[in-house]
Short mmCIF file of C-alpha atoms in Angstrom, two decimals:
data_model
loop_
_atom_site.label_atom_id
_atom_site.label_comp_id
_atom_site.label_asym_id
_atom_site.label_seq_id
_atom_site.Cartn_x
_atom_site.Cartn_y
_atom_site.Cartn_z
CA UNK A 231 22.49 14.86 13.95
CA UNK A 232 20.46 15.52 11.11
CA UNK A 233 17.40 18.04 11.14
CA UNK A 234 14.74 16.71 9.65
CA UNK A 235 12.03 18.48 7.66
CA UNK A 236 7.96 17.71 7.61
CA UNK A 237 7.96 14.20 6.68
CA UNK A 238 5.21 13.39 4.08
CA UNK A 239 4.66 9.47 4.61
CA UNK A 240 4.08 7.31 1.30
CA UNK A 241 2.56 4.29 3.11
CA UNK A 242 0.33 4.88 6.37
CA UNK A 243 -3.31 3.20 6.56
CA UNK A 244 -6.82 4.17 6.56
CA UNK A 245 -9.28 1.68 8.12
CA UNK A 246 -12.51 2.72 6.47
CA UNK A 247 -15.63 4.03 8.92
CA UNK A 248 -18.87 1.78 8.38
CA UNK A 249 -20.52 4.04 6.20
CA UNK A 250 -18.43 4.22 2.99
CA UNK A 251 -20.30 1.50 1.18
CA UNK A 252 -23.53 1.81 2.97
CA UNK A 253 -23.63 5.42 2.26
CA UNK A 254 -22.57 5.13 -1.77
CA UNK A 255 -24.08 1.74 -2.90
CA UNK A 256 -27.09 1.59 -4.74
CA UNK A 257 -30.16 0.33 -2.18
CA UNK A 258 -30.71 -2.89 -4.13
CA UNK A 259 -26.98 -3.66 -2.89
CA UNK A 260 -27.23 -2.90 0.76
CA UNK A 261 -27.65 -6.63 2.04
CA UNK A 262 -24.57 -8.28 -0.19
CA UNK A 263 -22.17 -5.40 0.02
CA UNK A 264 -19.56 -4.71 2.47
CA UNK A 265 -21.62 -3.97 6.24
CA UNK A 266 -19.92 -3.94 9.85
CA UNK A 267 -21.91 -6.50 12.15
CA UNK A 268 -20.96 -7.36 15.28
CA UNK A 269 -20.22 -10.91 16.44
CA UNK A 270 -18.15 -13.43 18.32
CA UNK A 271 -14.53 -14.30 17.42
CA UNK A 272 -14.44 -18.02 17.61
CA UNK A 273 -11.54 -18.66 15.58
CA UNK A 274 -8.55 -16.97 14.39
CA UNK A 275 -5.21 -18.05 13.00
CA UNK A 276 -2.29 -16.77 11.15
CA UNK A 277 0.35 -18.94 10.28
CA UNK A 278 2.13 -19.81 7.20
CA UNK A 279 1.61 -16.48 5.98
CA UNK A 280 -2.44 -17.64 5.58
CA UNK A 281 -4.94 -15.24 7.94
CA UNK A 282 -7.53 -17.72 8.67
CA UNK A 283 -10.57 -16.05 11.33
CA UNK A 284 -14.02 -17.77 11.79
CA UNK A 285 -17.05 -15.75 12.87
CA UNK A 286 -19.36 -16.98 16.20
CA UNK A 287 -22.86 -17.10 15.82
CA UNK A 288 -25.09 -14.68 17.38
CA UNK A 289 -24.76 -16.02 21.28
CA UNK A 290 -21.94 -17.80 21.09
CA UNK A 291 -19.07 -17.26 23.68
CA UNK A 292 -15.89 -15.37 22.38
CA UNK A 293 -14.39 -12.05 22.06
CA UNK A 294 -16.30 -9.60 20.36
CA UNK A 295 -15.58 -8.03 17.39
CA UNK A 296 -16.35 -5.50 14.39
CA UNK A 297 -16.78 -7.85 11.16
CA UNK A 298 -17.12 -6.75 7.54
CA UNK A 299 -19.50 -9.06 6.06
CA UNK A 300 -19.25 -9.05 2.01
CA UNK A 301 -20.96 -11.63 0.06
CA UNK A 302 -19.64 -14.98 1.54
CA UNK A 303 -16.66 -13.34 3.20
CA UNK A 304 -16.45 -12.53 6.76
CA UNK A 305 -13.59 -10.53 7.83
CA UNK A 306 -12.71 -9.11 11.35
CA UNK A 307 -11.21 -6.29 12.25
CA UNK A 308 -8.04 -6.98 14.34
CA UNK A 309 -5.23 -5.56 16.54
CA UNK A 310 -2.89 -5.92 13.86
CA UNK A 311 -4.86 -3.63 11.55
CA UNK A 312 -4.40 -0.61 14.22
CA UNK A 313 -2.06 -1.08 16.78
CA UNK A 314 -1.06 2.29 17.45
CA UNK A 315 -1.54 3.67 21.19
CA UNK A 316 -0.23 0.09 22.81
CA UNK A 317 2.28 -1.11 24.35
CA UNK A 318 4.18 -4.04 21.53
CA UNK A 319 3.45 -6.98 24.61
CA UNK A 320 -0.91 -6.05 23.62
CA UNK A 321 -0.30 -6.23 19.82
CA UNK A 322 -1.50 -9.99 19.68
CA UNK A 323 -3.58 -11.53 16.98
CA UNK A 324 -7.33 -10.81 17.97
CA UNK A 325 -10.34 -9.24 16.47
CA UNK A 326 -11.49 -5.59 18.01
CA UNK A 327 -14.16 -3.36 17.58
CA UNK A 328 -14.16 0.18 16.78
CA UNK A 329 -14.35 1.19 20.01
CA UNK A 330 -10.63 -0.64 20.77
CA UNK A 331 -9.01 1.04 17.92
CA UNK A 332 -7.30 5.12 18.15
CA UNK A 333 -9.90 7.42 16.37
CA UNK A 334 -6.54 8.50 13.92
CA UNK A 335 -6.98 5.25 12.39
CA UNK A 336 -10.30 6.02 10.67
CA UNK A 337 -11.23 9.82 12.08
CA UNK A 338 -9.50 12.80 9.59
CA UNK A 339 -9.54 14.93 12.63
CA UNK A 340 -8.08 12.61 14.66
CA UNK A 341 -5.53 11.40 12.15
CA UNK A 342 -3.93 15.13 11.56
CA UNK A 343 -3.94 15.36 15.10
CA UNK A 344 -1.92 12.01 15.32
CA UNK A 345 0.04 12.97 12.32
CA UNK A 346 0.97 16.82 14.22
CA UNK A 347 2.25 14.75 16.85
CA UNK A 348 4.71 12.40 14.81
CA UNK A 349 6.47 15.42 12.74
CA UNK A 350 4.22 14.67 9.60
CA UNK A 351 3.05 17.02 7.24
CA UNK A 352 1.00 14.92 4.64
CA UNK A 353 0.18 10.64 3.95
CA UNK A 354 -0.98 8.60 1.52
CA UNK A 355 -2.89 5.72 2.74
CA UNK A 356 -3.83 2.57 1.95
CA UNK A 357 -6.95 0.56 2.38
CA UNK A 358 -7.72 -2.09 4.63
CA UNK A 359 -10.96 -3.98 4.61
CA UNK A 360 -10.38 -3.82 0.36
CA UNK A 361 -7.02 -5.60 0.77
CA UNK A 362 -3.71 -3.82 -0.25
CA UNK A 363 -4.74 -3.74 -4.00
CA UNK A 364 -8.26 -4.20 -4.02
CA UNK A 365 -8.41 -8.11 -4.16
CA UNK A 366 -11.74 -8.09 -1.90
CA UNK A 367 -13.35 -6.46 -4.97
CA UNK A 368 -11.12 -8.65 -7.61
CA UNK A 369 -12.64 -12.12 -5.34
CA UNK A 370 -16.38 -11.17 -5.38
CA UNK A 371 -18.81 -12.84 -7.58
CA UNK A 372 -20.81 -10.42 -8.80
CA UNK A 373 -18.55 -7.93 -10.73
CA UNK A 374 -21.34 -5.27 -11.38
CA UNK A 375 -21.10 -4.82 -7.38
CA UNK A 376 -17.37 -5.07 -7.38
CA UNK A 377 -17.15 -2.00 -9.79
CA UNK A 378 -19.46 -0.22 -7.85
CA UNK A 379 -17.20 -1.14 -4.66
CA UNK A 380 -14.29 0.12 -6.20
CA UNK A 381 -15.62 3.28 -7.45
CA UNK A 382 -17.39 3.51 -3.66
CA UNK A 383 -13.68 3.13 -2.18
CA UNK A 384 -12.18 6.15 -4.60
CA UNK A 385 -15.44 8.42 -3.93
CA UNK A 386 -15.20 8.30 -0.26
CA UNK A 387 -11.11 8.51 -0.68
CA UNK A 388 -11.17 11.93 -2.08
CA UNK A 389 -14.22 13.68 -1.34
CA UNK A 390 -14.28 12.35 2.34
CA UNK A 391 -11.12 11.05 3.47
CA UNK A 392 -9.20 13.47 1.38
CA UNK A 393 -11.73 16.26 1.52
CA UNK A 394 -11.78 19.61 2.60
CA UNK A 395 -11.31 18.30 6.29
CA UNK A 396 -7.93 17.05 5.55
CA UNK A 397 -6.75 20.32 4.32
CA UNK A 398 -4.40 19.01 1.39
CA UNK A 399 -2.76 16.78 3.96
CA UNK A 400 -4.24 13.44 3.16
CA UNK A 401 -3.04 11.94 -0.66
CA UNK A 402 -5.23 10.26 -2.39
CA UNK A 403 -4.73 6.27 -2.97
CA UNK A 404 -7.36 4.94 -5.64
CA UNK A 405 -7.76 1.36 -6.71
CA UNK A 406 -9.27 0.07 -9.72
CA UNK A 407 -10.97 -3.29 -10.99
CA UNK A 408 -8.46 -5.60 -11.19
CA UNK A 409 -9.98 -8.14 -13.11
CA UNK A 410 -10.51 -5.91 -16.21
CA UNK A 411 -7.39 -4.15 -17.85
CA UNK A 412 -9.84 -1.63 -19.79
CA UNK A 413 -11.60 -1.50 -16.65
CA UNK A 414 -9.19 -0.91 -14.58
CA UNK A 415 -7.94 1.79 -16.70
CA UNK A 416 -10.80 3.96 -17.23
CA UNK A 417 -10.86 4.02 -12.92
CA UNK A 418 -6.82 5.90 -13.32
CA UNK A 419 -8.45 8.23 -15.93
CA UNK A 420 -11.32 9.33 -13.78
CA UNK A 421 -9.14 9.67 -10.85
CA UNK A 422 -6.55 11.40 -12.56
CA UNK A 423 -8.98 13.78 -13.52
CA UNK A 424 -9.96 14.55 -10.35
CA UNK A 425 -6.15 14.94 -9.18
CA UNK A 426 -5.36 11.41 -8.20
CA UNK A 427 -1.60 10.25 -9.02
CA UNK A 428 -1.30 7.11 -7.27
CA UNK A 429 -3.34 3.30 -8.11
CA UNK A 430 -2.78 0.43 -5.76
CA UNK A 431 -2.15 -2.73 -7.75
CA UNK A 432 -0.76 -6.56 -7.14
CA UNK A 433 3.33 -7.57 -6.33
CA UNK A 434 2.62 -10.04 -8.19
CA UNK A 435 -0.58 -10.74 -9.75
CA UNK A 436 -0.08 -14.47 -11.00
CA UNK A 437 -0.59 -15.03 -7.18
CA UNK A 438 -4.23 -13.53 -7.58
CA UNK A 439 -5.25 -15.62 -10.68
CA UNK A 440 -4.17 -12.64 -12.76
CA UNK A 441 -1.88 -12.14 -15.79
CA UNK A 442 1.68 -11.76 -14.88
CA UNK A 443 3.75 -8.16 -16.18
CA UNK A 444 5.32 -10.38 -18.61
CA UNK A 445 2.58 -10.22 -20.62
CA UNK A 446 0.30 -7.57 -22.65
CA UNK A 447 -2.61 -7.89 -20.73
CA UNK A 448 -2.01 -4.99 -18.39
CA UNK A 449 -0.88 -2.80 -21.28
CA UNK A 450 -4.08 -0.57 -21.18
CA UNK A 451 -4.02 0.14 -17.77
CA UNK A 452 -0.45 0.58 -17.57
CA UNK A 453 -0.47 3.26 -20.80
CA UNK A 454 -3.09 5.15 -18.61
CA UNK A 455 -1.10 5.21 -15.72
CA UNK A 456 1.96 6.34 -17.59
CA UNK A 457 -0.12 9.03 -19.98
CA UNK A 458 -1.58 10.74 -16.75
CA UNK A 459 1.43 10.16 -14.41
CA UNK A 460 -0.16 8.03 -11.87
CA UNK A 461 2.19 6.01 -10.17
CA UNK A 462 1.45 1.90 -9.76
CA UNK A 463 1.87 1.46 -5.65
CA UNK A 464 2.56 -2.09 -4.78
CA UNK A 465 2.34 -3.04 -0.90
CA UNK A 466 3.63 -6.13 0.64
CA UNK A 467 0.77 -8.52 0.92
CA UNK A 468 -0.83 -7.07 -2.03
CA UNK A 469 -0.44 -10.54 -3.64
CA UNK A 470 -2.71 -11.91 -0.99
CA UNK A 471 0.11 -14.57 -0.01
CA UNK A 472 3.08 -12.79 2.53
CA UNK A 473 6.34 -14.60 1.92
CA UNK A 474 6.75 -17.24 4.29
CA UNK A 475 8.85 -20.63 4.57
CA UNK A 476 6.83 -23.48 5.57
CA UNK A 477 2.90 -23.89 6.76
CA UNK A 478 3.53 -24.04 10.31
CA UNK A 479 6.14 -21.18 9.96
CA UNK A 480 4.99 -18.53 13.06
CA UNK A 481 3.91 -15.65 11.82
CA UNK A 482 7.68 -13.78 13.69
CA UNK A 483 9.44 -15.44 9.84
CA UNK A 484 6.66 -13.91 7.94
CA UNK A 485 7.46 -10.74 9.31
CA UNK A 486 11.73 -10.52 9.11
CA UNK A 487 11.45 -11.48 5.46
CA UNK A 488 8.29 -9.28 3.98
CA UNK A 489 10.48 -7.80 1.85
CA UNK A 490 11.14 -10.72 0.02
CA UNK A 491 7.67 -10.19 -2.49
CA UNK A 492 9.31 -7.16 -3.57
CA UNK A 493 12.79 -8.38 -4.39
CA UNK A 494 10.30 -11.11 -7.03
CA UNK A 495 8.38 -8.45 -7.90
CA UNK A 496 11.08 -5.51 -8.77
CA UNK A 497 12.53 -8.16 -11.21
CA UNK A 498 9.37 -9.43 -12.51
CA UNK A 499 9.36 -5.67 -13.85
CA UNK A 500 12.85 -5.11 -14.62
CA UNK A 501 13.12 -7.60 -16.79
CA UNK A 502 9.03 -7.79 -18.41
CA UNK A 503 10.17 -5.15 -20.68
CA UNK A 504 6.77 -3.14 -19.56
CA UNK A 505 9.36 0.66 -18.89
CA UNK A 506 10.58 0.20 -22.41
CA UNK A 507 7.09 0.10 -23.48
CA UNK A 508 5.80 2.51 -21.25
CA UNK A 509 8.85 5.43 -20.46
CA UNK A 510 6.44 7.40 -18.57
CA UNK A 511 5.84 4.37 -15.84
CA UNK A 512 7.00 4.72 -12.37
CA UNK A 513 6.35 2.19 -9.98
CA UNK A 514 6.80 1.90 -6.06
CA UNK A 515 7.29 -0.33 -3.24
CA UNK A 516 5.68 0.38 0.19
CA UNK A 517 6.71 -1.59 3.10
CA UNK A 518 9.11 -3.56 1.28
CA UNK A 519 12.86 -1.57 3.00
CA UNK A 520 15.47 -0.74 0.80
CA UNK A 521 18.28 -2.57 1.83
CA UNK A 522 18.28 -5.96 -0.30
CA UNK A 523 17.71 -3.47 -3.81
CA UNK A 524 21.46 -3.18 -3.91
CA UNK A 525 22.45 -6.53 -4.76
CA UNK A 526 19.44 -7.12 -6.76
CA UNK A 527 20.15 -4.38 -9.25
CA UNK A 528 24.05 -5.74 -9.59
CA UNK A 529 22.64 -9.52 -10.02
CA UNK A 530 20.08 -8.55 -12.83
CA UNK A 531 22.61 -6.83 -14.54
CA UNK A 532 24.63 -9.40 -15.07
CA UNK A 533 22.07 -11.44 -15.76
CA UNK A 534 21.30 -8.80 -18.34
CA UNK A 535 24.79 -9.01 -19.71
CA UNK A 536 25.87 -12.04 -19.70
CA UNK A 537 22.73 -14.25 -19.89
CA UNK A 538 19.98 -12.52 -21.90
CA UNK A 539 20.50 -14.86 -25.25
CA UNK A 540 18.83 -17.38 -23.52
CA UNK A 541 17.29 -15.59 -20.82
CA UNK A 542 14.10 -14.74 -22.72
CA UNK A 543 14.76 -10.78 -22.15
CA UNK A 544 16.57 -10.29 -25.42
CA UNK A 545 14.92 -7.32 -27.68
CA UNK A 546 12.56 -7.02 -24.99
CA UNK A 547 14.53 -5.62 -21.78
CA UNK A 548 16.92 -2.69 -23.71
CA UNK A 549 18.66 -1.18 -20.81
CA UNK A 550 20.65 -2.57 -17.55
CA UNK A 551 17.90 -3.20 -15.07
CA UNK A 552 19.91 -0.89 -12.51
CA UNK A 553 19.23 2.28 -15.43
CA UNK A 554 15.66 1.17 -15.62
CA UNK A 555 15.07 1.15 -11.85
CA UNK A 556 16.44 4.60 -11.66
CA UNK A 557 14.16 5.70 -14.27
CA UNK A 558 11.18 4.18 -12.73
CA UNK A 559 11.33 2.46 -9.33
CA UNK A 560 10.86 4.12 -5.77
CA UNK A 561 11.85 2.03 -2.95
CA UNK A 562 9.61 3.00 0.24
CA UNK A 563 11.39 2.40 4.39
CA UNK A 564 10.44 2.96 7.66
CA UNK A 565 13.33 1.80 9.78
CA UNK A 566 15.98 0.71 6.94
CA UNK A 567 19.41 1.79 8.70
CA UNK A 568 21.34 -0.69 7.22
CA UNK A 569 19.42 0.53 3.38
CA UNK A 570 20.75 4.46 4.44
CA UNK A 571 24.11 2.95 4.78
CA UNK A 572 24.28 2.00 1.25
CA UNK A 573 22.21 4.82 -0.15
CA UNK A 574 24.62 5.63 -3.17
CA UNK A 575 24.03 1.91 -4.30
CA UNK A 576 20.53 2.57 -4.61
CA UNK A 577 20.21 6.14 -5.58
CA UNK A 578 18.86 9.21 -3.48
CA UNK A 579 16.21 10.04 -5.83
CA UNK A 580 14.53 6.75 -5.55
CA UNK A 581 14.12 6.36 -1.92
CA UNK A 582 10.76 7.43 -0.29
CA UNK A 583 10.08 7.42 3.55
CA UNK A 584 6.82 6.00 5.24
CA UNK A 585 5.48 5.63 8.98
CA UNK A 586 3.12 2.73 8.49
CA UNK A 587 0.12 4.41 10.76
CA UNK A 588 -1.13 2.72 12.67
CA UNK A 589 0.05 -0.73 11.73
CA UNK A 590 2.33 -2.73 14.65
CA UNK A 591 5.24 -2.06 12.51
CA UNK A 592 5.09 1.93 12.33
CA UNK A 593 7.17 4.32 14.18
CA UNK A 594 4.47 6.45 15.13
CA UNK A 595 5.14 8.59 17.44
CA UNK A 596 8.99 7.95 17.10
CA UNK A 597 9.15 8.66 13.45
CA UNK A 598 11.26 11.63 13.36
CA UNK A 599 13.89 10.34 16.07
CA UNK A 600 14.00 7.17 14.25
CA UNK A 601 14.78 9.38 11.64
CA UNK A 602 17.26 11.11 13.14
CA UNK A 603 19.45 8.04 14.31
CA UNK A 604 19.17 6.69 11.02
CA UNK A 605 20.19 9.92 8.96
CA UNK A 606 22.67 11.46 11.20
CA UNK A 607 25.28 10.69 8.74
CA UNK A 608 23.00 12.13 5.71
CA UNK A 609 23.94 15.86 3.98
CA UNK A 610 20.47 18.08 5.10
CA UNK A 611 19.62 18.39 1.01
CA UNK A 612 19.85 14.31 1.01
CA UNK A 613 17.34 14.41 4.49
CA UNK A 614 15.08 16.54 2.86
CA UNK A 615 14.55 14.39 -0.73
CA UNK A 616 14.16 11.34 1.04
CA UNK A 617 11.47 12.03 3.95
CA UNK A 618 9.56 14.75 1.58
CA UNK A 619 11.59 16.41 -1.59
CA UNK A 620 11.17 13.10 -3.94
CA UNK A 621 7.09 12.14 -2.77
CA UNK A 622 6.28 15.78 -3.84
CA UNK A 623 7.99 15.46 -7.32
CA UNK A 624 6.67 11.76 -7.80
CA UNK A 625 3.00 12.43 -6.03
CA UNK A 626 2.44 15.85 -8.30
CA UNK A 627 2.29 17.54 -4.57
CA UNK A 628 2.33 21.04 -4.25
CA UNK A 629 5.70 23.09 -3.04
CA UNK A 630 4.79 22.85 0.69
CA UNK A 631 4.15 18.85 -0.08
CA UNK A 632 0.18 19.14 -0.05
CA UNK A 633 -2.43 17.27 -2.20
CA UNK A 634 -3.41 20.34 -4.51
CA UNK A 635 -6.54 18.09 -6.00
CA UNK A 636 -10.39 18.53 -6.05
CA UNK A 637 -11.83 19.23 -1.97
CA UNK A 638 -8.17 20.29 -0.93
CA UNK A 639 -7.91 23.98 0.38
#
């Protein structure tokens, strides 16, 4: 069985404490930016891949709930955001409060605590009420207040949530204004300066209303992200629409196949041409398993090959897709045994491991057996570059896989 090292998790979650926009918006903002009230659930679906709540009134009759009110939107939190700490038969679609939540999920103290007990040294996490890539932000009306929120978010993320409390163990996760490619790229520069190398952004942004990779658009954000190493960190979901087969699908066929945004979205990028452009790009997928990136790579090869005349991709895409992933994707797994199985078809120094904390998908606090049954078959120096060796090198992390940046110790 193999032994496996500190695991430094590339995709956990942080569900932000009240304060973090109260605390860092200016006062004239208070009433319109994001707030926690407390009301009624009175409705709340999710099916077709479409969350769909509906906030009581003051009075009403319901389950209560913890709601982050933001301009017009109204979004609960719910047991799907932290599910940690119960059994699988009480993860159920419902809105909680606070109080119904484990303190790791938006406590540091708690969450090294929580990470100590699931074999894991350091995380990078992303947001929650923001959205995967920031689309909360990227949907608001008034963009003045939308830069502010963003540059709220990224404040709190490193000088609170990855401050001196979190000891180097916490990674910092920025995101920047997505409607505004200079913008968005002046937020990587003043995270980078501050030791930030990692930017959430969209799987695919067409689904947001926003330019697709195929074009120039992104190019200035995308040259800042190469010039100061920041990696782009795409999450399932972060298109705002989770793969799904029909509107009444149940929410179970949403779930086996959330991969799928990341097989369109790898070769939306393998074949936009944007790594030729930009060599120093590297890109990764959280939550999206590793398994299916096998027969992707061969397919878009010979697409590549055989096809590119009239594919559109000709004098644009200059390398076989499967060179340019190895150059500049990261695949990202939590429980992928089938993936390990075929590791040498997808390459050992593009493979990154995850827990998912404390989403009702994560391991936690199994992570390091699952681990174990899944690696058994691994060589130790293959263990160790998948669960910590290649986040260190991609994440700029020091030796001992700790965030070296500004209010680390």
């Amino acid at each position: 069985m193999a032994s496996i090292p500190k695991i430094i998790s590339v995709d956990d979650h942080t569900v932000e404490p009240p304060h973090v926009w109260r605390d860092r918006l200016p006062a004239k903002f208070l009433d319109v930016g994001p707030r926690i009230v407390r009301a009624p659930v009175k409705e709340m679906t999710f099916v077709g891949g479409r969350f769909a709540p509906v906030m009581g009134a003051t009075g009403d009759d319901g389950p209560m709930a913890d709601w982050w009110i933001y301009e017009d939107l109204h979004r609960p939190l719910t047991r799907l955001d932290t599910a940690v700490g119960c059994s699988r038969d009480e993860v159920r679609l419902k809105g909680i409060t606070y109080d119904e939540m484990r303190p790791g999920s938006y406590s540091v103290p708690e969450r090294l605590a929580d990470m100590d007990r699931n074999h894991v040294q350091s995380a990078l996490c992303f947001p929650t009420f923001p959205r995967f890539c920031g689309q909360t932000f990227t949907e608001a009306k008034d963009r003045e207040l939308g830069l502010l929120g963003v540059r709220a978010y990224n404040d709190w993320m490193v000088e609170e949530w990855c401050g001196p409390d979190a000891r180097g163990r916490l990674i910092p996760l920025a995101l920047v204004p997505l409607w505004d490619a200079d913008l968005a790229a002046a937020e990587v520069r003043r995270n980078a300066a501050r030791g930030v190398r990692a930017v959430c952004f969209s799987e695919i942004p067409p689904h947001l209303g926003l330019p697709s990779v195929h074009t120039d658009a992104w190019d200035p954000f995308l040259r800042a992200c190469a010039e100061t190493g920041t990696v782009v960190a795409m999450h399932i979901g972060s298109s705002s629409r989770m793969p799904s087969t029909s509107a009444d699908a149940p929410p179970a066929v949403g779930s086996t196949i959330t991969f799928a945004n990341c097989c369109f979205s790898l070769t939306d990028w393998l074949m936009s041409g944007v790594f030729d452009r930009f060599p120093g790009l590297r890109v990764m997928y959280a939550e999206g398993q590793i398994g299916w990136i096998p027969y992707i790579l061969e397919r878009a090869d010979v697409v590549w090959a055989e096809n590119r005349g009239w594919g559109g991709v000709a004098g644009k895409v200059l390398r076989p897709p499967s060179e340019l992933f190895a150059a500049h994707v990261y695949g990202c797994f939590f429980d992928d045994a089938f993936g390990l199985r075929n590791l040498d078809a997808i390459g050992v120094g593009n493979v990154l491991y995850e827990t998912d904390y404390p989403h009702s998908d994560s391991t936690w606090p199994r992570s390091r057996e699952v681990a174990e049954e899944q690696m058994g078959h691994l060589a130790p120096d293959v263990v160790e570059r998948i669960v910590r060796g290649n986040a260190i090198e991609l994440l700029g992390l020091t030796e001992e896989g700790l965030w070296a940046g500004a209010g680390s110790a």
